[in-house]
XYZ file of C-alpha atoms in Angstrom:
670
model
C 0.120 0.605 -0.449
C 1.579 3.247 -1.342
C 2.134 6.211 1.797
C -0.419 8.340 2.531
C 1.714 11.590 1.296
C 3.965 10.461 -1.211
C 1.944 10.806 -4.718
C 0.430 7.868 -7.046
C 1.869 7.413 -10.273
C 0.038 8.311 -13.587
C 0.384 4.678 -14.001
C 0.688 2.020 -11.645
C 3.469 -0.884 -10.804
C 3.379 -4.120 -10.676
C 3.431 -3.716 -6.726
C 0.255 -1.440 -6.765
C -1.388 -3.905 -8.488
C -0.861 -6.332 -6.390
C -1.790 -4.407 -3.865
C -4.112 -1.294 -5.142
C -4.390 1.682 -3.018
C -7.553 1.869 -0.582
C -9.081 4.130 -2.726
C -9.718 1.916 -5.961
C -12.547 0.043 -5.493
C -10.837 -3.110 -7.074
C -9.683 -5.487 -5.297
C -6.265 -7.611 -5.299
C -7.376 -9.501 -7.263
C -8.495 -7.569 -10.473
C -6.379 -5.969 -13.491
C -8.066 -5.029 -16.482
C -6.734 -8.269 -19.217
C -6.710 -6.983 -23.279
C -7.248 -3.878 -25.138
C -10.862 -5.828 -26.059
C -11.602 -5.921 -21.882
C -14.140 -2.834 -21.611
C -15.946 -3.740 -24.968
C -16.760 -7.812 -23.660
C -17.893 -6.519 -20.759
C -20.456 -4.412 -22.159
C -22.512 -7.626 -23.852
C -22.369 -9.422 -20.292
C -22.667 -6.375 -17.929
C -25.656 -7.565 -15.780
C -23.604 -11.112 -15.516
C -20.773 -9.350 -15.110
C -21.473 -7.929 -11.737
C -23.089 -11.003 -10.559
C -19.780 -12.655 -11.157
C -18.229 -9.690 -9.405
C -19.416 -9.416 -6.705
C -18.924 -13.316 -5.715
C -15.606 -13.964 -7.528
C -13.930 -10.803 -7.447
C -13.093 -10.722 -11.190
C -14.874 -10.173 -14.272
C -17.290 -12.493 -16.978
C -15.044 -10.663 -19.855
C -11.914 -12.811 -18.877
C -13.408 -16.444 -19.295
C -14.713 -15.470 -22.707
C -11.852 -16.534 -24.871
C -8.414 -17.807 -24.178
C -6.671 -14.546 -25.118
C -8.804 -13.568 -21.968
C -7.984 -16.046 -20.061
C -4.375 -16.399 -20.167
C -4.350 -12.577 -19.987
C -6.291 -13.158 -16.745
C -3.917 -16.137 -15.603
C -0.008 -14.053 -16.353
C -1.237 -10.526 -14.714
C 1.303 -9.806 -11.723
C 0.330 -9.994 -8.344
C 2.326 -10.536 -4.717
C 4.238 -13.736 -4.496
C 4.176 -12.898 -0.843
C 0.706 -15.748 0.022
C 3.045 -18.318 -2.102
C 6.117 -17.714 -0.428
C 4.763 -18.105 3.241
C 2.436 -21.323 1.817
C 5.757 -22.782 0.124
C 7.567 -22.317 3.895
C 4.609 -24.013 5.666
C 5.022 -26.932 3.283
C 8.489 -27.551 3.508
C 7.748 -27.427 7.108
C 5.083 -29.602 6.942
C 7.651 -32.497 4.590
C 10.439 -32.678 7.411
C 7.906 -33.833 9.451
C 6.328 -36.398 7.101
C 9.570 -38.106 5.886
C 9.562 -39.472 9.486
C 6.572 -40.404 9.940
C 4.117 -41.092 7.093
C 6.852 -41.695 4.326
C 8.740 -44.319 6.708
C 11.374 -42.634 7.735
C 11.534 -43.594 10.947
C 10.830 -47.070 10.148
C 13.401 -47.300 7.379
C 15.211 -50.080 8.649
C 11.994 -52.511 8.942
C 10.836 -51.459 5.484
C 14.162 -51.773 3.303
C 17.055 -53.366 5.141
C 15.333 -57.011 5.227
C 16.491 -57.887 1.322
C 13.247 -60.225 1.967
C 10.517 -57.302 2.523
C 7.592 -57.393 -0.302
C 7.142 -54.420 -1.957
C 3.641 -53.455 -3.791
C 5.134 -51.121 -6.995
C 3.060 -49.515 -9.406
C 4.409 -50.707 -12.423
C 6.185 -54.400 -11.755
C 9.700 -53.476 -12.699
C 10.111 -51.299 -9.972
C 12.958 -52.567 -7.098
C 14.108 -50.978 -3.532
C 17.396 -50.020 -3.352
C 19.618 -51.248 -1.616
C 18.487 -50.406 2.173
C 22.016 -48.066 2.123
C 21.333 -46.517 -1.451
C 17.797 -45.850 0.051
C 19.704 -43.970 2.912
C 20.509 -41.800 0.102
C 17.208 -41.052 -1.667
C 16.000 -40.030 2.273
C 18.513 -37.985 2.212
C 18.085 -36.249 -0.692
C 14.246 -35.966 0.658
C 15.116 -34.674 3.179
C 17.701 -31.767 1.642
C 15.252 -31.122 -0.810
C 12.591 -30.358 1.998
C 15.035 -27.890 3.735
C 15.877 -26.020 0.680
C 11.773 -25.627 0.010
C 11.239 -24.284 2.916
C 13.987 -21.414 3.379
C 14.035 -20.895 -0.469
C 17.016 -22.048 -1.402
C 17.951 -23.485 -4.590
C 14.874 -23.718 -5.582
C 13.831 -24.990 -8.902
C 17.050 -28.288 -7.312
C 15.109 -28.172 -3.701
C 12.492 -29.241 -5.656
C 13.860 -31.525 -7.608
C 15.548 -33.372 -4.721
C 12.393 -34.100 -2.879
C 10.143 -34.795 -5.798
C 12.656 -37.762 -7.532
C 12.806 -39.842 -3.578
C 8.605 -38.418 -3.123
C 7.530 -40.387 -6.048
C 9.477 -42.651 -6.704
C 9.372 -44.200 -2.856
C 5.150 -43.716 -3.658
C 5.067 -45.535 -6.342
C 7.403 -48.584 -4.550
C 4.759 -49.232 -2.406
C 0.981 -49.133 -3.130
C -0.369 -49.877 1.130
C 1.315 -46.844 2.119
C -1.141 -44.916 -0.528
C -3.412 -42.163 0.732
C -5.032 -39.091 -0.635
C -3.551 -36.160 1.708
C 0.204 -38.473 0.625
C -0.670 -38.038 -3.196
C -1.852 -34.286 -2.549
C 1.457 -33.338 -1.051
C 2.864 -34.890 -4.289
C 0.752 -32.840 -6.547
C 1.371 -29.789 -4.853
C 4.982 -30.274 -4.211
C 5.046 -30.677 -8.054
C 2.848 -27.483 -9.009
C 5.270 -25.564 -6.608
C 8.421 -27.017 -8.868
C 6.976 -24.581 -12.155
C 6.424 -21.989 -10.165
C 7.547 -18.653 -8.193
C 6.681 -19.865 -4.265
C 11.297 -18.310 -3.603
C 10.214 -14.743 -4.387
C 9.250 -13.816 -0.693
C 10.713 -15.024 2.180
C 13.488 -17.090 0.720
C 17.524 -17.260 0.873
C 16.940 -16.789 -2.980
C 15.409 -13.155 -2.843
C 17.639 -12.989 0.090
C 21.299 -13.470 -1.884
C 19.272 -11.222 -5.373
C 17.322 -8.524 -2.830
C 16.379 -7.115 -7.439
C 14.490 -10.159 -7.625
C 10.631 -8.186 -8.350
C 8.082 -9.996 -5.885
C 5.584 -10.087 -8.146
C 4.874 -13.200 -10.188
C 1.809 -14.460 -12.815
C -2.060 -15.243 -10.729
C -1.538 -19.026 -12.523
C 1.079 -19.857 -9.516
C -1.867 -19.187 -7.501
C -4.327 -20.421 -9.402
C -2.909 -23.862 -9.884
C -2.444 -24.912 -6.163
C -5.871 -22.966 -5.358
C -6.987 -25.362 -8.246
C -6.085 -28.396 -6.758
C -7.616 -27.916 -2.926
C -10.111 -27.003 -4.567
C -10.605 -29.995 -6.110
C -9.632 -32.194 -3.188
C -12.194 -30.185 -1.024
C -15.541 -30.904 -4.296
C -14.680 -34.518 -4.856
C -13.910 -35.094 -1.283
C -18.155 -34.075 -1.232
C -19.473 -35.345 -4.135
C -17.644 -38.773 -3.254
C -19.540 -38.532 0.467
C -23.070 -38.066 -1.878
C -23.697 -41.487 -1.960
C -26.052 -43.572 -0.040
C -22.823 -44.890 1.527
C -21.716 -42.355 3.352
C -25.546 -40.872 3.840
C -26.198 -44.164 5.472
C -23.874 -43.708 8.400
C -22.245 -46.238 7.919
C -18.594 -45.523 7.397
C -17.364 -43.473 10.750
C -19.212 -45.463 13.630
C -18.925 -44.228 17.320
C -16.445 -41.074 16.388
C -19.717 -38.729 18.974
C -17.672 -40.413 21.573
C -14.542 -38.365 20.548
C -13.819 -35.799 23.363
C -14.270 -33.243 20.193
C -18.201 -33.638 20.509
C -18.432 -33.060 23.863
C -20.061 -29.827 23.614
C -22.926 -31.691 20.462
C -23.623 -34.652 23.286
C -25.077 -31.929 25.568
C -27.778 -31.394 23.470
C -28.030 -34.573 21.113
C -27.643 -38.128 21.185
C -24.244 -39.616 19.888
C -26.047 -42.112 16.999
C -27.553 -38.487 16.164
C -23.848 -37.208 16.215
C -21.655 -39.880 13.983
C -25.497 -39.557 11.889
C -26.444 -35.814 10.841
C -23.107 -34.498 11.727
C -20.124 -36.752 11.436
C -21.900 -37.697 8.031
C -24.432 -34.942 6.068
C -22.519 -32.173 7.996
C -19.194 -33.766 6.248
C -20.726 -33.836 3.411
C -21.916 -30.583 2.598
C -19.171 -29.186 4.038
C -16.596 -30.656 1.887
C -18.789 -30.153 -1.691
C -19.331 -27.052 -0.608
C -16.165 -25.242 1.755
C -14.438 -24.213 -1.716
C -17.331 -22.350 -3.495
C -17.504 -20.195 -0.133
C -13.699 -19.966 0.254
C -13.397 -18.793 -2.770
C -16.880 -16.308 -3.047
C -15.544 -13.176 -0.997
C -19.131 -11.710 0.233
C -19.139 -15.371 1.976
C -14.460 -16.459 2.602
C -14.218 -14.465 6.685
C -18.214 -16.079 7.522
C -17.138 -20.047 6.569
C -12.731 -19.545 7.222
C -13.630 -20.377 11.150
C -15.880 -23.355 9.859
C -12.661 -24.325 7.702
C -10.121 -23.390 10.638
C -12.160 -25.885 12.986
C -12.826 -28.448 10.643
C -9.102 -29.225 10.334
C -7.987 -28.755 13.943
C -11.146 -31.059 14.661
C -9.745 -34.238 11.833
C -6.188 -33.223 13.558
C -7.657 -34.661 17.154
C -10.175 -37.319 15.275
C -7.793 -39.552 13.009
C -4.059 -40.167 12.777
C -3.435 -38.719 9.213
C 0.277 -36.779 9.827
C 0.683 -33.748 8.061
C -3.166 -33.469 5.828
C -5.049 -30.871 8.231
C -1.563 -28.933 8.854
C -1.027 -28.562 4.986
C -4.739 -27.627 4.749
C -4.568 -24.658 6.806
C -1.426 -23.741 5.538
C -3.545 -23.261 2.349
C -5.892 -21.442 3.918
C -4.863 -17.791 3.799
C -4.000 -18.317 -0.321
C -7.724 -17.542 -0.630
C -7.045 -13.970 0.862
C -4.886 -10.719 -0.258
C -2.144 -11.740 -1.787
C 0.260 -9.247 0.053
C -1.402 -9.910 3.227
C 2.499 -10.997 4.786
C 3.365 -7.405 4.300
C 0.927 -6.416 5.862
C 0.295 -8.147 8.643
C 4.324 -7.162 8.829
C 3.866 -3.730 7.705
C 6.489 -3.829 4.653
C 3.604 -1.986 2.438
C 6.417 0.718 1.663
C 8.790 -1.670 0.557
C 8.778 -0.896 -4.029
C 9.358 -3.450 -6.888
C 12.867 -2.198 -7.962
C 12.027 -3.040 -11.310
C 7.759 -2.317 -11.698
C 6.783 -3.347 -15.421
C 3.975 -1.732 -17.681
C 1.193 -3.975 -16.764
C -1.186 -3.384 -19.344
C 1.321 -3.493 -22.109
C 2.363 -6.913 -20.769
C -0.964 -8.358 -20.204
C -2.542 -6.985 -23.198
C -0.178 -9.182 -25.838
C -0.015 -12.214 -24.531
C 2.583 -14.592 -26.469
C 2.283 -18.231 -28.021
C 4.350 -19.547 -24.678
C 2.061 -17.580 -22.911
C -0.858 -19.713 -24.541
C 0.462 -22.936 -24.743
C 1.300 -22.545 -21.007
C -2.721 -22.018 -20.820
C -3.453 -24.526 -22.304
C -1.020 -27.420 -20.755
C -2.595 -25.586 -16.839
C -5.824 -26.033 -19.109
C -5.398 -29.570 -19.554
C -3.849 -30.813 -15.732
C -7.021 -29.148 -14.674
C -9.145 -31.589 -17.007
C -6.864 -34.604 -15.911
C -7.509 -33.753 -11.841
C -11.341 -33.887 -12.352
C -11.164 -36.960 -15.216
C -8.283 -39.156 -13.258
C -11.057 -39.558 -9.730
C -13.737 -41.166 -12.105
C -11.805 -42.374 -14.858
C -12.444 -46.120 -12.972
C -13.712 -47.602 -16.057
C -10.918 -47.915 -17.502
C -8.635 -49.354 -14.841
C -11.039 -51.780 -14.544
C -8.945 -54.111 -12.948
C -8.384 -52.289 -9.800
C -11.622 -51.778 -8.931
C -12.820 -53.813 -5.896
C -14.988 -53.145 -3.669
C -14.805 -49.825 -4.302
C -13.290 -48.591 -7.199
C -9.596 -47.996 -8.221
C -6.905 -47.647 -6.190
C -6.930 -45.892 -2.938
C -5.283 -42.631 -2.692
C -6.142 -41.000 -5.801
C -9.698 -40.257 -6.195
C -10.126 -38.279 -3.076
C -12.919 -40.912 -1.470
C -11.362 -40.463 1.558
C -12.999 -42.208 4.631
C -15.989 -42.934 3.096
C -15.129 -47.025 3.393
C -14.011 -48.556 6.944
C -12.766 -52.007 6.820
C -12.543 -54.917 9.664
C -11.377 -57.676 9.137
C -12.017 -60.532 10.990
C -9.261 -64.035 9.214
C -6.409 -63.880 6.961
C -5.052 -67.224 6.203
C -2.561 -68.382 3.494
C -2.193 -72.007 1.980
C 0.872 -73.175 0.597
C 0.209 -76.282 -1.380
C 2.863 -77.695 -2.251
C 1.834 -79.820 -5.616
C 4.726 -82.553 -5.895
C 3.895 -84.110 -2.498
C 0.203 -81.903 -1.903
C 1.884 -81.115 1.838
C 0.353 -77.766 2.673
C 1.896 -75.206 4.427
C 0.171 -72.866 6.763
C 1.983 -69.502 6.202
C 2.037 -66.098 8.763
C -0.117 -63.710 6.284
C 2.561 -61.100 7.316
C 5.841 -62.681 7.114
C 6.820 -60.782 4.424
C 5.231 -57.193 5.490
C 3.260 -55.027 8.067
C 0.695 -53.357 5.253
C -2.796 -55.294 4.737
C -4.381 -53.234 2.113
C -3.060 -56.136 -0.129
C -5.878 -58.066 1.730
C -8.787 -55.911 -0.249
C -7.189 -55.330 -3.539
C -6.392 -57.729 -5.916
C -3.427 -56.641 -7.993
C -1.421 -56.377 -4.716
C -2.361 -59.806 -3.459
C -2.027 -61.331 -6.979
C 2.150 -59.139 -6.191
C 2.326 -60.740 -2.568
C 2.298 -64.293 -3.809
C 4.438 -64.062 -6.146
C 6.988 -62.407 -4.153
C 6.020 -65.011 -1.259
C 7.056 -67.989 -4.059
C 10.263 -65.910 -4.490
C 10.897 -65.779 -0.567
C 10.060 -69.422 0.172
C 12.964 -70.782 0.261
C 12.724 -74.157 2.728
C 13.599 -77.573 1.585
C 10.562 -79.595 2.291
C 8.872 -76.825 -0.196
C 9.580 -77.423 -3.220
C 9.282 -75.218 -6.252
C 6.015 -76.085 -8.096
C 3.809 -74.298 -5.758
C 0.467 -72.873 -5.258
C -0.827 -69.951 -3.641
C -3.774 -69.657 -1.915
C -5.733 -66.063 0.206
C -8.920 -66.488 2.205
C -9.539 -63.190 3.647
C -12.813 -62.623 5.712
C -13.221 -58.785 6.352
C -16.398 -56.459 6.200
C -16.639 -52.910 5.218
C -19.079 -50.178 6.809
C -20.797 -52.017 8.515
C -21.404 -55.175 6.545
C -21.175 -59.141 7.652
C -18.098 -60.933 7.461
C -17.259 -61.850 3.892
C -14.658 -63.336 1.466
C -12.697 -60.599 -0.993
C -10.956 -63.622 -2.927
C -12.733 -66.526 -3.840
C -10.220 -68.904 -2.227
C -10.008 -71.525 -4.522
C -7.838 -69.696 -6.874
C -4.150 -70.386 -7.106
C -3.029 -66.877 -7.138
C 1.046 -67.818 -9.027
C -0.958 -68.812 -11.585
C -4.337 -66.184 -11.163
C -4.846 -63.739 -13.951
C -5.269 -59.985 -13.679
C -5.025 -56.931 -15.944
C -5.292 -54.110 -15.248
C -8.214 -52.876 -17.899
C -9.680 -56.531 -17.648
C -12.595 -57.104 -14.121
C -11.217 -59.970 -12.193
C -13.120 -62.913 -11.939
C -12.139 -64.231 -8.535
C -12.791 -60.734 -6.637
C -15.728 -61.605 -5.280
C -18.310 -58.889 -4.915
C -19.188 -56.888 -2.556
C -22.607 -58.274 -1.811
C -25.130 -55.091 -1.745
C -28.057 -57.436 -1.923
C -27.956 -57.862 2.065
C -27.095 -54.547 2.671
C -30.611 -54.116 3.873
C -30.244 -56.286 6.965
C -27.560 -53.777 8.328
C -29.995 -51.826 10.769
C -31.019 -55.688 11.905
C -27.556 -56.580 12.598
C -27.137 -53.030 14.911
C -29.737 -54.065 16.784
C -28.550 -57.410 17.440
C -25.315 -56.620 18.537
C -26.768 -54.107 20.395
C -28.578 -56.939 22.306
C -25.613 -59.667 22.744
C -23.599 -57.416 23.986
C -26.780 -56.499 27.037
C -26.768 -59.812 27.757
C -23.242 -59.531 29.961
C -20.040 -58.167 29.865
C -18.233 -60.529 28.110
C -20.069 -61.536 25.352
C -19.967 -60.801 21.975
C -21.061 -61.453 17.963
C -20.015 -62.079 14.245
C -22.273 -61.918 11.411
C -20.898 -63.438 8.423
C -22.432 -64.201 4.894
C -20.771 -66.973 1.973
C -20.904 -67.914 -1.040
C -22.959 -70.884 -3.083
C -20.548 -73.075 -2.757
C -17.394 -72.276 -0.743
C -17.225 -73.700 3.093
C -16.302 -72.127 5.798
C -13.821 -73.604 8.737
C -13.691 -72.249 11.825
C -11.658 -73.842 14.996
C -14.049 -72.417 17.974
C -10.939 -71.694 21.002
C -11.464 -73.276 24.586
C -11.653 -69.688 25.865
C -14.712 -69.528 23.984
C -18.469 -70.684 25.361
C -22.027 -70.945 24.957
C -20.881 -70.521 21.115
C -24.335 -70.086 18.708
C -24.564 -71.004 15.271
C -27.860 -68.817 13.694
C -29.306 -68.370 10.509
C -30.588 -64.945 9.237
C -31.158 -65.896 5.662
C -30.008 -69.062 2.932
C -29.447 -72.086 3.604
C -26.601 -74.186 5.088
C -25.052 -77.795 6.092
C -22.807 -77.863 8.947
C -21.273 -80.599 10.088
C -17.680 -80.433 12.986
C -14.677 -82.291 13.066
C -16.216 -85.082 15.435
C -19.702 -85.780 14.303
C -19.555 -87.050 10.773
C -22.905 -86.311 10.219
C -24.305 -83.264 8.542
C -27.392 -81.001 9.313
C -28.515 -78.306 6.839
C -30.296 -75.449 8.465
C -32.738 -72.968 6.377
C -32.925 -69.281 7.631
C -34.172 -68.683 11.726
C -33.063 -72.415 13.030
C -29.856 -72.278 15.955
C -28.211 -74.384 16.591
C -25.037 -74.920 19.556
C -21.833 -75.251 19.149
C -18.502 -76.936 20.915
C -15.380 -75.528 22.102
C -11.608 -76.233 20.974
C -12.847 -77.985 17.920
C -13.540 -77.219 14.145
C -16.972 -76.261 12.863
C -17.678 -76.301 8.919
C -20.133 -74.222 7.368
C -21.162 -74.518 3.711
C -23.863 -72.490 2.135
C -25.891 -74.499 -0.267
C -28.472 -73.324 -3.250
C -28.422 -70.874 -5.347
C -27.709 -67.564 -3.423
C -26.300 -66.153 -0.388
C -25.996 -67.836 3.132
C -25.878 -64.983 5.664
C -25.152 -66.597 9.722
C -24.040 -65.039 12.453
C -22.468 -66.587 16.009
C -22.378 -65.635 18.941
C -19.868 -66.638 22.658
C -18.982 -65.947 25.404
C -15.441 -65.235 26.895
C -14.724 -67.349 29.150
C -10.778 -66.596 30.129
C -12.727 -62.788 30.466
C -15.860 -63.778 33.215
C -13.564 -66.108 34.833
C -10.690 -63.158 35.620
C -13.948 -60.462 35.539
C -12.115 -59.179 32.766
C -14.198 -56.042 30.997
C -13.952 -54.755 27.522
C -14.460 -51.249 29.435
C -11.227 -51.688 31.937
C -9.396 -52.383 28.880
C -10.258 -49.227 27.430
C -10.028 -47.466 31.114
C -5.927 -46.262 30.680
C -5.802 -43.019 31.385
C -5.004 -41.099 28.595
C -4.559 -36.931 27.892
C -7.531 -35.076 26.290
C -5.245 -32.751 24.354
C -2.245 -35.499 23.837
C 0.053 -32.464 22.190
C 3.571 -33.302 24.279
C 2.952 -36.643 23.973
C 2.781 -36.307 20.180
C 5.742 -33.847 20.659
C 8.050 -36.054 22.205
C 6.439 -39.397 20.414
C 7.670 -36.886 16.872
C 11.120 -36.213 18.440
C 11.853 -39.731 19.134
C 10.916 -41.111 15.505
C 13.146 -38.271 14.071
C 16.023 -39.820 16.203
C 15.700 -42.673 14.704
C 15.629 -41.110 11.411
C 18.541 -38.651 11.513
C 19.725 -42.465 13.056
C 19.043 -44.422 10.406
C 20.639 -41.928 8.012
C 23.719 -41.712 9.656
C 24.343 -46.107 9.862
C 23.249 -45.632 5.616
C 25.971 -42.879 5.668
C 28.861 -44.587 7.823
C 28.045 -47.998 5.303
C 28.470 -46.060 2.483
C 31.713 -44.315 3.201
C 33.297 -46.087 5.777
C 32.552 -49.677 5.849
C 30.848 -49.378 9.358
C 28.283 -52.422 9.921
C 24.451 -51.488 9.982
C 21.886 -52.400 13.233
C 20.005 -55.377 11.971
C 16.389 -53.681 12.469
C 13.782 -55.640 14.978
C 11.007 -56.286 14.181
C 8.355 -55.551 16.503
C 5.053 -57.187 17.567
C 2.027 -55.690 17.989
């Protein structure tokens, strides 16, 4: 902002365009775009007034490629983007040791038999010492981004290792990790080092004005994040209230529990309000008239998420993005630095009136990127091989928190086809991830990795591997995710074809979900030691269930369909139909086969004898004192994690430089 005693120049500088005089009616984001601007505005006068009132921009900016290019290239102050760059870099420094796995670097990469799940099968993890160098490069790049030092080089040093590690393991994918990579890639092409950076300090004559498209790209990416997250929630699956259950008992909802029941909090606030918030908040933040009104909701939403979920730096990166919706020069105003002027002011009208071929080409690339981001979340009709119970791989579709899983049982059998011996394998012998239990592509990758790792002399090379996995999604029955009769070493899988051996979600039983909740409430009310498991299975398949001697009063009850039941001690089979029950003995194996043409659904009820005899209740197991706001504990955990990360990096460097042996990793158990 100009000094009040200083006479305004006849032709405004680029700095003044980014920060207009207080008497100028234009917002800080506006500037005339080209010579046809006035004539175009007359044609859209009523619409333009509405557009300007809502968005602060002229409708004529979007009536032609030339106008749009001029609008994207108008000079604005780079201060706000510089602050975002600094905060993003700081968040990535923390993220590297946490969600990028730096603190567990030895567990993930030191063990040569550890299985990875790359997007492209040709990708391989480097040797552990070299992976330490990859993480060191990414860490130094994050420092460079935060400090704004050799910005382009720092971005590349961060992004190349980041995307390599990201693509190396699909089980670690989530939407915000994908977001971090996209934002870093977009920053690479911007001039985010124009403010609050070492590059600017080393070159003070560098202009602090940047083209508006630098802001547009980042804001568009976050706009997509919010809008698509909301659109994915506007489905019966989410609005029915089954995705996030019992969240209302968290302390952040304590004020709401004084007014409405926890069940209504889960439905109305956690599900319905969140869906409306996600789909609308980006629009409201874009509109000048509603921006200040909804900002407290935006801040509260991400702060609550940081308490409710373990999602790393995601809430903090989103909070760092919020100021981008406000004026470009707010950091200068905040610091009372408005007297700083551009050393080489340019004539923006002359520059913007004739966008060149390179500017138009850049606009085309920006529009292509925007189109790609709009298309990818709904591109699953192309990549059919990745569609299982949900569409596509988790992590790039912005379907955040829409699906929750409960895995009951995971078993892997390795069959020697020559001796016909069957070997049971620990499902997590070669990986700590469990997302392979729900995605066919990763199941095939894991089976092939197991085949490569099995070197025992009692197992031949001619083997078959079978997975039998039971899990539930969003309060449904426990059911199989894959056909247990399929040899995954010979199973057909293609990214562009549907997977025949991936069993479908039994949506025809969705109508029973309210009934399941009612039954569960009744069973849990029997005593503090009773529980229930709901199961559904496909025709022709058999559930083999060993009941532990710790369980008593076990009962099998059929809800729908027909089954044949027997146990290992009694060869006689019993045919059970809907509504029938049978008592089950403990310490033996029971076999339940679904017969007929349609799936069968049933339930097991039982009492935990051990808990009953010792007087232990579920409530007592959770009475461990926990802080409501464990900020100090979180800080200590992060410090410890970072110390481990730096220790791993040091071990790798000492080995490469001086051949110092690296301590062997110890895999912790849960």
